[in-house]
CSV table of C-alpha atoms and ligand atoms in Angstrom, one decimal:
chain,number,residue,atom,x,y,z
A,1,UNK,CA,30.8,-16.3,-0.3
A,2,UNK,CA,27.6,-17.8,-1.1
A,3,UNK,CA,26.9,-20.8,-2.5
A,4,UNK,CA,25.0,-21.0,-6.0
A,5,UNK,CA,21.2,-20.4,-5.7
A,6,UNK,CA,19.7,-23.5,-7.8
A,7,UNK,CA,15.9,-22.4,-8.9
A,8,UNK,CA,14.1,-25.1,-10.0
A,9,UNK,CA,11.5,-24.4,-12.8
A,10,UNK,CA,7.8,-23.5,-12.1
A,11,UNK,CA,7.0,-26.5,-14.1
A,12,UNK,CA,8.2,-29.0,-11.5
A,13,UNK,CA,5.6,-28.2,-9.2
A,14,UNK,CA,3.2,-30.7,-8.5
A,15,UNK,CA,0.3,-28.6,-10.6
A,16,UNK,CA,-0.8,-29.9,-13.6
A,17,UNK,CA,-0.5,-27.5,-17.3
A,18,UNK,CA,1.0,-23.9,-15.8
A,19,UNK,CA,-0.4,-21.3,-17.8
A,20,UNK,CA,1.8,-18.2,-17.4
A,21,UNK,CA,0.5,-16.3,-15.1
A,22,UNK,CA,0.2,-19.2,-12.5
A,23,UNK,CA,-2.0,-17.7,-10.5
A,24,UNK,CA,-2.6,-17.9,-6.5
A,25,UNK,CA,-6.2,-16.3,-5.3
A,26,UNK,CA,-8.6,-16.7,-2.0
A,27,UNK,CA,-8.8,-14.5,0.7
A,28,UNK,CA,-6.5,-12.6,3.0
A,29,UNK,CA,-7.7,-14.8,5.9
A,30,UNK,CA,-9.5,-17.7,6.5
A,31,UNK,CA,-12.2,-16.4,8.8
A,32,UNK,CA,-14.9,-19.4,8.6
A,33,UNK,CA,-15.7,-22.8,7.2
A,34,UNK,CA,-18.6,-21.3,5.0
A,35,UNK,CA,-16.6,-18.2,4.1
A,36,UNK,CA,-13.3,-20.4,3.3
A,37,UNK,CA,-15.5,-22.9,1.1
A,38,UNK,CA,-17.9,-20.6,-0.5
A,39,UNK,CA,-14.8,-18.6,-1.8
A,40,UNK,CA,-13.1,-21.7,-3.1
A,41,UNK,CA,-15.7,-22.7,-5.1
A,42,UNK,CA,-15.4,-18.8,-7.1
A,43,UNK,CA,-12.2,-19.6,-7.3
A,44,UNK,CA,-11.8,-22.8,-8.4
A,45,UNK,CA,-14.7,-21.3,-11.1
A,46,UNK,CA,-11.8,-19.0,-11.9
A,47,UNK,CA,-9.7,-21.7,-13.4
A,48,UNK,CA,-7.5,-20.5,-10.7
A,49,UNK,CA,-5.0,-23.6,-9.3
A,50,UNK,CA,-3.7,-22.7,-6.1
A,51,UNK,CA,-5.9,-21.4,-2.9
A,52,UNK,CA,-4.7,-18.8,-0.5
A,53,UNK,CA,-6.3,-17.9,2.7
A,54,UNK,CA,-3.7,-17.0,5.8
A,55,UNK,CA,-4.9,-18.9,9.0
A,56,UNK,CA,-2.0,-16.7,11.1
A,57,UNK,CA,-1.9,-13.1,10.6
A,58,UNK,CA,0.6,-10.9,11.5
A,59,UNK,CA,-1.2,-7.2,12.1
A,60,UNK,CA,0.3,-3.7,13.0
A,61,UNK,CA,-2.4,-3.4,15.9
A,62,UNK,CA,-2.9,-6.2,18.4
A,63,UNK,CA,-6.9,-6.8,19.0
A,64,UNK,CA,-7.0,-6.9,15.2
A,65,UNK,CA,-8.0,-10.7,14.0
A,66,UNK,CA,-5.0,-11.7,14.4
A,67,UNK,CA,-6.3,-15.6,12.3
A,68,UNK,CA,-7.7,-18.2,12.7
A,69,UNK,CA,-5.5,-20.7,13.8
A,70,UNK,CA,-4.4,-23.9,13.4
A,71,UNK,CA,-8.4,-25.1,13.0
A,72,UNK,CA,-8.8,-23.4,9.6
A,73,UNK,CA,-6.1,-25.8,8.5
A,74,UNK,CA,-8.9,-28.7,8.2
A,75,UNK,CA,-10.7,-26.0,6.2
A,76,UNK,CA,-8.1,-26.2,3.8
A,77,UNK,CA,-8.0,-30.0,3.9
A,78,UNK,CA,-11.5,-30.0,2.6
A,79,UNK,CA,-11.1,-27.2,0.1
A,80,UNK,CA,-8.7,-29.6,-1.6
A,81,UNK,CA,-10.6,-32.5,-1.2
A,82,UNK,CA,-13.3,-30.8,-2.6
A,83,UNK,CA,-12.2,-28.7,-5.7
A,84,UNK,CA,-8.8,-30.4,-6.1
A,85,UNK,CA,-7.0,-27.2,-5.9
A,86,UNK,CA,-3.7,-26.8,-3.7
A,87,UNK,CA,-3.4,-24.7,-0.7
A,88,UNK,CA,-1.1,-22.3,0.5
A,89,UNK,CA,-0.8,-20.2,3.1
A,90,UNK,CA,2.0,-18.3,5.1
A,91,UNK,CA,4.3,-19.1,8.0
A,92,UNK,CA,6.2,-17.3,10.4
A,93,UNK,CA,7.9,-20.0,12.3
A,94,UNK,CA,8.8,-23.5,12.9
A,95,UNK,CA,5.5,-24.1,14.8
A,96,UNK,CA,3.4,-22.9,11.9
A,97,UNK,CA,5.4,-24.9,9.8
A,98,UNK,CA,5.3,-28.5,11.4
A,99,UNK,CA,1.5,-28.0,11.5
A,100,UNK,CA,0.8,-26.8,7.8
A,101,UNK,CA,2.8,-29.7,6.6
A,102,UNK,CA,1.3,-31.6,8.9
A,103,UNK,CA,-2.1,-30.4,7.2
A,104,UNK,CA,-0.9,-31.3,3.9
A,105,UNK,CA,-1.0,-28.0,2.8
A,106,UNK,CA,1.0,-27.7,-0.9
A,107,UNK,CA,2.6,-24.2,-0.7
A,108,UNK,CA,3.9,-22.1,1.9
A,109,UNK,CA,4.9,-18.4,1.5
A,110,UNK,CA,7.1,-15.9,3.8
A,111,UNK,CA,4.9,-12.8,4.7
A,112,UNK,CA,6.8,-9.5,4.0
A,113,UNK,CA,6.7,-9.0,8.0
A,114,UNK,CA,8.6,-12.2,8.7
A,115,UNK,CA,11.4,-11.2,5.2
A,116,UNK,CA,12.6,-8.7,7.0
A,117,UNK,CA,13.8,-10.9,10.4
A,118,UNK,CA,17.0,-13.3,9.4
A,119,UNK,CA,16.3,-14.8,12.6
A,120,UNK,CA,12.9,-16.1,11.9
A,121,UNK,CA,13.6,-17.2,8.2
A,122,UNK,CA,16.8,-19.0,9.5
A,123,UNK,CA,13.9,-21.0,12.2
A,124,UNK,CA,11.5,-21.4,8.9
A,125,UNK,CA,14.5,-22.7,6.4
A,126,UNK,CA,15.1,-25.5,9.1
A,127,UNK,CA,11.9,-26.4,9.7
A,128,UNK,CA,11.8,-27.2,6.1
A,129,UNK,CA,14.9,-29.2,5.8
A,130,UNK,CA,14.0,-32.4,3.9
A,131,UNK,CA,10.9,-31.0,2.6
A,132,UNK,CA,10.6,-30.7,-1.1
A,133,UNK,CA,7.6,-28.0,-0.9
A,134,UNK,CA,7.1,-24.9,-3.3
A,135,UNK,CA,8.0,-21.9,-0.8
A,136,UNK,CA,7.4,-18.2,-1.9
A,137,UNK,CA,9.2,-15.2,-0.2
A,138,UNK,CA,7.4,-12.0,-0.4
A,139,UNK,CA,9.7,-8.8,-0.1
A,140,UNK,CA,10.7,-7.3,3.0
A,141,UNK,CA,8.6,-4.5,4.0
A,142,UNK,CA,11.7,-2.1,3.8
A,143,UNK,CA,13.5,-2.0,0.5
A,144,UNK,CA,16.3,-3.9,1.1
A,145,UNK,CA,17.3,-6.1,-1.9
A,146,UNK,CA,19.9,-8.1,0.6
A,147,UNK,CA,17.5,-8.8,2.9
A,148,UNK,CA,15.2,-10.7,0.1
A,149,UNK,CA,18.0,-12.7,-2.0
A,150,UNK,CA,19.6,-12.9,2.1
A,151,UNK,CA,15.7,-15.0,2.7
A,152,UNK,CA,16.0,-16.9,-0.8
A,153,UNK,CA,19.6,-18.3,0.2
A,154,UNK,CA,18.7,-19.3,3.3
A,155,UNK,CA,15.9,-21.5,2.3
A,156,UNK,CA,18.3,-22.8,-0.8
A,157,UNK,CA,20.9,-23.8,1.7
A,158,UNK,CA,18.5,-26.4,2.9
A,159,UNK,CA,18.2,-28.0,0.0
A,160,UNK,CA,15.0,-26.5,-0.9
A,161,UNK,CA,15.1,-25.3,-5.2
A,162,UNK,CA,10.9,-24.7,-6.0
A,163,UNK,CA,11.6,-21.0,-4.5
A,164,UNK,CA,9.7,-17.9,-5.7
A,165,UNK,CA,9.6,-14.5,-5.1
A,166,UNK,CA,6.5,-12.2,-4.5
A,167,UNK,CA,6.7,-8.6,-4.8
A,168,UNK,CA,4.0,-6.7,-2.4
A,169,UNK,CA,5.6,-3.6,-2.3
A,170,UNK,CA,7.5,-1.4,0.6
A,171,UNK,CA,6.2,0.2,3.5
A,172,UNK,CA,6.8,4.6,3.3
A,173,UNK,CA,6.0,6.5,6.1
A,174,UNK,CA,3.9,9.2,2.9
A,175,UNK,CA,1.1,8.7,1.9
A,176,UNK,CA,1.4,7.9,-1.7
A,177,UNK,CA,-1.2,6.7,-4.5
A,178,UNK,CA,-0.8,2.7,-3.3
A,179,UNK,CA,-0.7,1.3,0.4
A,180,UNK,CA,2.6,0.1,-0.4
A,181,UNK,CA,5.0,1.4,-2.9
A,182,UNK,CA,6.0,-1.1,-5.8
A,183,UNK,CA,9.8,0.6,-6.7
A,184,UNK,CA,9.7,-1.7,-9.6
A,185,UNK,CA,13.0,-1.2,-9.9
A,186,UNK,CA,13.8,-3.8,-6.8
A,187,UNK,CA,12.0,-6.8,-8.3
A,188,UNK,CA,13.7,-6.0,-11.8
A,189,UNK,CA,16.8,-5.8,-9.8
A,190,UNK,CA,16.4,-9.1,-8.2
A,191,UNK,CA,15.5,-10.7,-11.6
A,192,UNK,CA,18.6,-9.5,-13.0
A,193,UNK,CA,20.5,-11.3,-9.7
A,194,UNK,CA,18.7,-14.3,-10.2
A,195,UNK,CA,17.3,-14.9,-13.3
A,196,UNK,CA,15.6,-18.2,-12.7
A,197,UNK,CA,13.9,-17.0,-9.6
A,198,UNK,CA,9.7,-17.2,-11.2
A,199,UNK,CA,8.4,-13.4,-9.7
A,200,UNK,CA,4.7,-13.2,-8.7
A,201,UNK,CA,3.2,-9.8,-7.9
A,202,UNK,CA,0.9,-9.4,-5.5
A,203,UNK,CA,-0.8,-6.1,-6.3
A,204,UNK,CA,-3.9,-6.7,-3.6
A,205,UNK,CA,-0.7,-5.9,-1.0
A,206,UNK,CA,0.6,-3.6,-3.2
A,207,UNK,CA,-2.4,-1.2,-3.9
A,208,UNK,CA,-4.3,-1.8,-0.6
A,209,UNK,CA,-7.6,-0.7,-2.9
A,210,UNK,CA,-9.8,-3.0,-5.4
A,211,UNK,CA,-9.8,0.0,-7.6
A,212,UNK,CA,-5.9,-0.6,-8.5
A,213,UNK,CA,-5.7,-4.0,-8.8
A,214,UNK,CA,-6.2,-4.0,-12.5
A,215,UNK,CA,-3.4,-1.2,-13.1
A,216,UNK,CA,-0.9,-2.8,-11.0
A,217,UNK,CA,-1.7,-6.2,-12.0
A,218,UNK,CA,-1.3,-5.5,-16.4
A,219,UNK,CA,2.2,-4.0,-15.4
A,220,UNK,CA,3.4,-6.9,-13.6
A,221,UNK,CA,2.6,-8.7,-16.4
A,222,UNK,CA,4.7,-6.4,-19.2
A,223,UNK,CA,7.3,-6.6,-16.8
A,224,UNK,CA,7.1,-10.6,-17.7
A,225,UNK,CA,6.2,-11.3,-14.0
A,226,UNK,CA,5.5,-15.6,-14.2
A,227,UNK,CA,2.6,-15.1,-11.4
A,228,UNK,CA,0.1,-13.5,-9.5
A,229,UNK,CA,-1.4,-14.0,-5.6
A,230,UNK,CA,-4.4,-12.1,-5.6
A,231,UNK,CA,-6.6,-11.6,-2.6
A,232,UNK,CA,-10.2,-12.5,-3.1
A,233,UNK,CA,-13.3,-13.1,-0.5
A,234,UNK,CA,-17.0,-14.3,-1.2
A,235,UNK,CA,-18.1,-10.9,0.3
A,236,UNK,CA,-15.0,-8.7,0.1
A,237,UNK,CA,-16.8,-5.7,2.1
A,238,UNK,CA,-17.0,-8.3,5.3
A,239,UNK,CA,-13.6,-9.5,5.3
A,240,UNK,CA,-12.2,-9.5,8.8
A,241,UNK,CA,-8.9,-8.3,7.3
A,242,UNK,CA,-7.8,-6.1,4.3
A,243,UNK,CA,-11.6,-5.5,3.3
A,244,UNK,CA,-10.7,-2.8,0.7
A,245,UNK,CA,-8.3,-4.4,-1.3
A,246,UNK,CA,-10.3,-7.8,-1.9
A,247,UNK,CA,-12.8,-8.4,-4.4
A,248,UNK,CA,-15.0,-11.5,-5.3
A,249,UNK,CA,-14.1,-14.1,-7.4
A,250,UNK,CA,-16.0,-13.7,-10.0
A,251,UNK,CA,-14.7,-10.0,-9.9
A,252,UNK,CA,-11.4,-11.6,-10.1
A,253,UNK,CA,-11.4,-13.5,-13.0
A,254,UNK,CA,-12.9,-10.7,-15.0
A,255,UNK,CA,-9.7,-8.9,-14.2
A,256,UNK,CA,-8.1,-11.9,-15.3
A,257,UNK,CA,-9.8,-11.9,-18.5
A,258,UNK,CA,-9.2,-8.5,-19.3
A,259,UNK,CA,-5.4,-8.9,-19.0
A,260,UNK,CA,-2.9,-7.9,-22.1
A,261,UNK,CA,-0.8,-10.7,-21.9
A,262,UNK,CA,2.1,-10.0,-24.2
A,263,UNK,CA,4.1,-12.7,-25.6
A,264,UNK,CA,7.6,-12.5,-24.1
A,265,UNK,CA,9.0,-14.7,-26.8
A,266,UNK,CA,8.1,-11.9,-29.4
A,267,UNK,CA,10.9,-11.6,-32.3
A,268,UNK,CA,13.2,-8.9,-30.7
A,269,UNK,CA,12.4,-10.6,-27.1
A,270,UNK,CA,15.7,-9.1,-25.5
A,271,UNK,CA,15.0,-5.9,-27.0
A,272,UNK,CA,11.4,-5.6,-26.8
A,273,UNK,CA,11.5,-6.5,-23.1
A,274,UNK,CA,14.6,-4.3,-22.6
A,275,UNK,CA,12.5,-1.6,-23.6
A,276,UNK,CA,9.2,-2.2,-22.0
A,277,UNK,CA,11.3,-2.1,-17.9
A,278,UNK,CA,13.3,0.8,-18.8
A,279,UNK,CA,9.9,2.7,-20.2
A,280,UNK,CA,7.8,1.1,-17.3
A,281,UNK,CA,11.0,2.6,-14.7
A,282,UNK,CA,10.7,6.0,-16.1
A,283,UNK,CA,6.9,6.4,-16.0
A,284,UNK,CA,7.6,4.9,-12.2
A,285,UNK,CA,9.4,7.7,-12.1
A,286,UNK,CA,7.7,10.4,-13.9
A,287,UNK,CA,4.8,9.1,-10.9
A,288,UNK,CA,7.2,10.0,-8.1
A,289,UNK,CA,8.5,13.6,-9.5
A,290,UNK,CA,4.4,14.5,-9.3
A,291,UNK,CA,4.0,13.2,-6.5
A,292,UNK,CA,7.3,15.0,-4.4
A,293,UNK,CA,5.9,18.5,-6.6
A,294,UNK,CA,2.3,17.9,-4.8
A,295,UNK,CA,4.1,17.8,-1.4
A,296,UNK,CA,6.2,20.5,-2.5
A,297,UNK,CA,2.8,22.6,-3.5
A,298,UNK,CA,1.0,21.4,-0.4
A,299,UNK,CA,4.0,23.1,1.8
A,300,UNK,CA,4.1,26.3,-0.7
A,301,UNK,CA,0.4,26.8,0.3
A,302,UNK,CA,0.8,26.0,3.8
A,303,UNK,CA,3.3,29.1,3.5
A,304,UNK,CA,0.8,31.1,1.6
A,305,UNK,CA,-2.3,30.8,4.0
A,306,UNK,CA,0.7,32.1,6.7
A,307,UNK,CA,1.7,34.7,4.6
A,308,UNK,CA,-1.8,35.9,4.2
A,309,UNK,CA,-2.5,35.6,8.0
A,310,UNK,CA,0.8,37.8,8.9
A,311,UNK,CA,-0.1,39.8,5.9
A,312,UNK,CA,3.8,38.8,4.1
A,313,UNK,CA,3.7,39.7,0.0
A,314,UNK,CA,3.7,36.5,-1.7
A,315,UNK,CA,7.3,36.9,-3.5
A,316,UNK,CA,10.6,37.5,-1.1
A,317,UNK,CA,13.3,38.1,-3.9
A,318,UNK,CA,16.0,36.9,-2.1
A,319,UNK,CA,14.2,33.9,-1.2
A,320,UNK,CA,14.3,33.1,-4.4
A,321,UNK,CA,17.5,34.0,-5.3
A,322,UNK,CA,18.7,31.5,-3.3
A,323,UNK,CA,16.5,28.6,-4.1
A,324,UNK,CA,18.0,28.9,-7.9
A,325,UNK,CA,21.2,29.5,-6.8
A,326,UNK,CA,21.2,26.6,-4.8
A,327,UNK,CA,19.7,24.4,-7.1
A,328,UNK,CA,21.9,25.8,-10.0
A,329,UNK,CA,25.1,24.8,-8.1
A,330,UNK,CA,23.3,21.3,-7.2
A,331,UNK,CA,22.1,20.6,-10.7
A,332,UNK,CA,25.7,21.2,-12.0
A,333,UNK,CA,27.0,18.6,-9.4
A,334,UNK,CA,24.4,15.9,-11.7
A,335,UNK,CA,25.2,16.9,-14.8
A,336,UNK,CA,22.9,19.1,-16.0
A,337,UNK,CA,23.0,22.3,-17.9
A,338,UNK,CA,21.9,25.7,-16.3
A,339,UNK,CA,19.6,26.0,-19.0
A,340,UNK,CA,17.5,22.6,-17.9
A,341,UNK,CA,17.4,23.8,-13.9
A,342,UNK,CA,16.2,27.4,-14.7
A,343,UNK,CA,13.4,26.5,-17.0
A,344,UNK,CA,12.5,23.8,-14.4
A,345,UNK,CA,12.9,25.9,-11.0
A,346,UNK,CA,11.4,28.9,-12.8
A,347,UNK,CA,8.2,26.4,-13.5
A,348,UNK,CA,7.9,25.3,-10.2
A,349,UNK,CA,8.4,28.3,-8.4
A,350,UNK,CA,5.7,30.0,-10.8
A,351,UNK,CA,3.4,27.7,-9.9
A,352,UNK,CA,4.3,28.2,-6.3
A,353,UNK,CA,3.1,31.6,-6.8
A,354,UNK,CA,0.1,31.1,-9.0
A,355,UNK,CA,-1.2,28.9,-6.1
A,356,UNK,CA,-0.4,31.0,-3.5
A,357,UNK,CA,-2.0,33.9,-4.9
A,358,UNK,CA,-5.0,31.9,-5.4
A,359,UNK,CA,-4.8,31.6,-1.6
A,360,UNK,CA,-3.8,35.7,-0.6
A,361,UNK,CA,-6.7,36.3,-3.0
A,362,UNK,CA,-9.9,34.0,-1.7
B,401,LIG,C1,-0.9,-11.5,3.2
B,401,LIG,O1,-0.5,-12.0,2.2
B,401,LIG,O2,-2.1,-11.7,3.7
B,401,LIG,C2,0.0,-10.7,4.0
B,401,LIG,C3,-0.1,-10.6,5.3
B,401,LIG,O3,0.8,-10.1,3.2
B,401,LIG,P1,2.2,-9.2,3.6
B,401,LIG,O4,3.1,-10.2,4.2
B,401,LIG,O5,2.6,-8.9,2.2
B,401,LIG,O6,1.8,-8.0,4.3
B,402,LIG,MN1,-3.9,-9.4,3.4
């Protein structure tokens, strides 16, 4: 069996007076000296403490910018230098590894590509033997719970304790409303596994759009997340990777500004906070049942521009007949009562009709 995670506390990393949220910012990648400075200086403005910028970049599509390389690790060196803040950035093997901490740089993170590959974080975790370095692990791109804590125990069994976790969200193959879907529910999960592990959302990953961030960002913080690693660029609309979802730093510390933070030690703490991730799992889910009945609706009207092209009436009864029956015997299976899946089928299959009579009728 596995041995006993030990998590040491965010306060034993080498920053001085952690606020909760401690809060990681700079740009997806390090591009240039002048862009890599310029947006330090935002974001040491920011009050932010720890610099991100990746200097190795896994993308989807090769000919993408694929980083910078090992040069924009002297970039970093003089970010420090100059505003005092550490540096982070993320590895994907043992060579990336030697020469960050070679560079000095304070605090390394797994990348969501490298998660999923037990192979590569085994060749990271040993790398790192004898290091005592701050080392986040972002999700796997699939939602595979295993697969995270499976990262997290590896880089434990080296001896290494300042471990965090950073939830960027899981790849779908739909389009939903963010670039990657959060499923709350797996981070609240892994909290519950391992309670000491500090969480950090990264909603810039998460949303894939500046016009999220804010959304995404408030709920990781009623769900008591202890940090953030946001992506921010001097001019967001010229980054050389994940343009959309960056924003300056100045934008970023308004969004900072304008975050609820909610005392977690409130008087009925277990309670209050009990409450607040069950509520924030059903509106999660209320999310998804709209969005599965607009991909329902979008095939109903495929079927009704079909129907109108092979001149088909919009209602076949025994269609229908066996859509409720089906669901009626279904719904029993879970539990609920015949009343509950008629009122519901009925509604969506009027609706199926109202729309497709919109479309017989244009
Ligand atoms: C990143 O943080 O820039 C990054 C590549 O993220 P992820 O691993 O979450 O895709
Ligand atoms: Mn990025």
């Amino acid at each position: 069996m596995s041995k006993k995670i030990e998590i040491a506390e965010l306060s034993s990393w080498p920053i001085e007076n952690i606020d909760r949220p401690l809060i990681i910012g700079g740009p997806c990648s390090a591009e240039t000296e002048e862009q890599v400075l310029e947006t330090a200086r935002g974001i040491k403005a920011a009050g932010i403490p720890i610099f991100r910028a990746g200097i190795w970049k896994p993308r989807t599509r090769p000919n993408s910018f694929e980083g910078i390389g090992a040069q924009g690790l002297i970039w970093l060196q003089k970010v420090k230098a100059e505003t005092g803040m550490l540096t982070a950035t993320e590895v994907a093997n043992a060579k990336h590894v030697e020469l960050a901490l070679g560079a000095g740089v304070d605090i390394l993170w797994i990348g969501a590509r490298t998660t999923v590959n037990p192979f590569a974080v085994q060749e990271i975790a040993d790398a790192l033997r004898g290091h005592d370095i701050p080392v986040l692990v972002k999700n796997p791109i699939n939602p595979d719970l295993e697969l995270w804590i499976g990262a997290i125990e590896r880089l434990s069994a080296v001896g290494l304790t300042k471990l965090a976790a950073i939830h960027r969200g899981f790849s779908t193959y739909q389009k939903l409303k963010y670039r990657n879907d959060p499923q709350w529910q797996i981070p609240i999960e892994m909290k519950r596994r391992l309670p000491n592990l500090p969480m950090f959302c990264d909603p810039s990953h998460i949303t894939g759009d500046r016009a999220y961030l804010e959304e995404v960002t408030q709920k990781s913080m009623d769900l008591n997340y202890e940090g953030l690693i946001i992506e921010s660029h001097c001019k967001p609309e010229e980054a050389w990777s994940d343009a959309k979802q960056q924003l300056t730093p100045k934008s970023l510390e308004e969004l900072l500004a304008n975050l609820v933070l909610r005392d977690p030690e409130a008087d009925n703490e277990v309670i209050n906070n009990t409450l607040g991730e069950l509520r924030h799992l059903i509106d999660d889910f209320d999310q998804k049942l709209l969005e599965l009945l607009e991909n329902r609706m979008q095939v109903a009207k495929t079927i009704g521009h079909y129907k109108k092209e092979n001149n088909i009436t919009v209602l076949q009864n025994k269609r229908w007949g066996q859509i409720l029956e089906k669901s009626l015997e279904n719904g029993k299976k879970k539990g609920f009562s015949e009343q509950f899946i008629n009122n519901l089928f009925k509604a969506i299959h009027q609706e199926s009709i109202n729309q497709q009579e919109d479309i017989m009728n244009s």
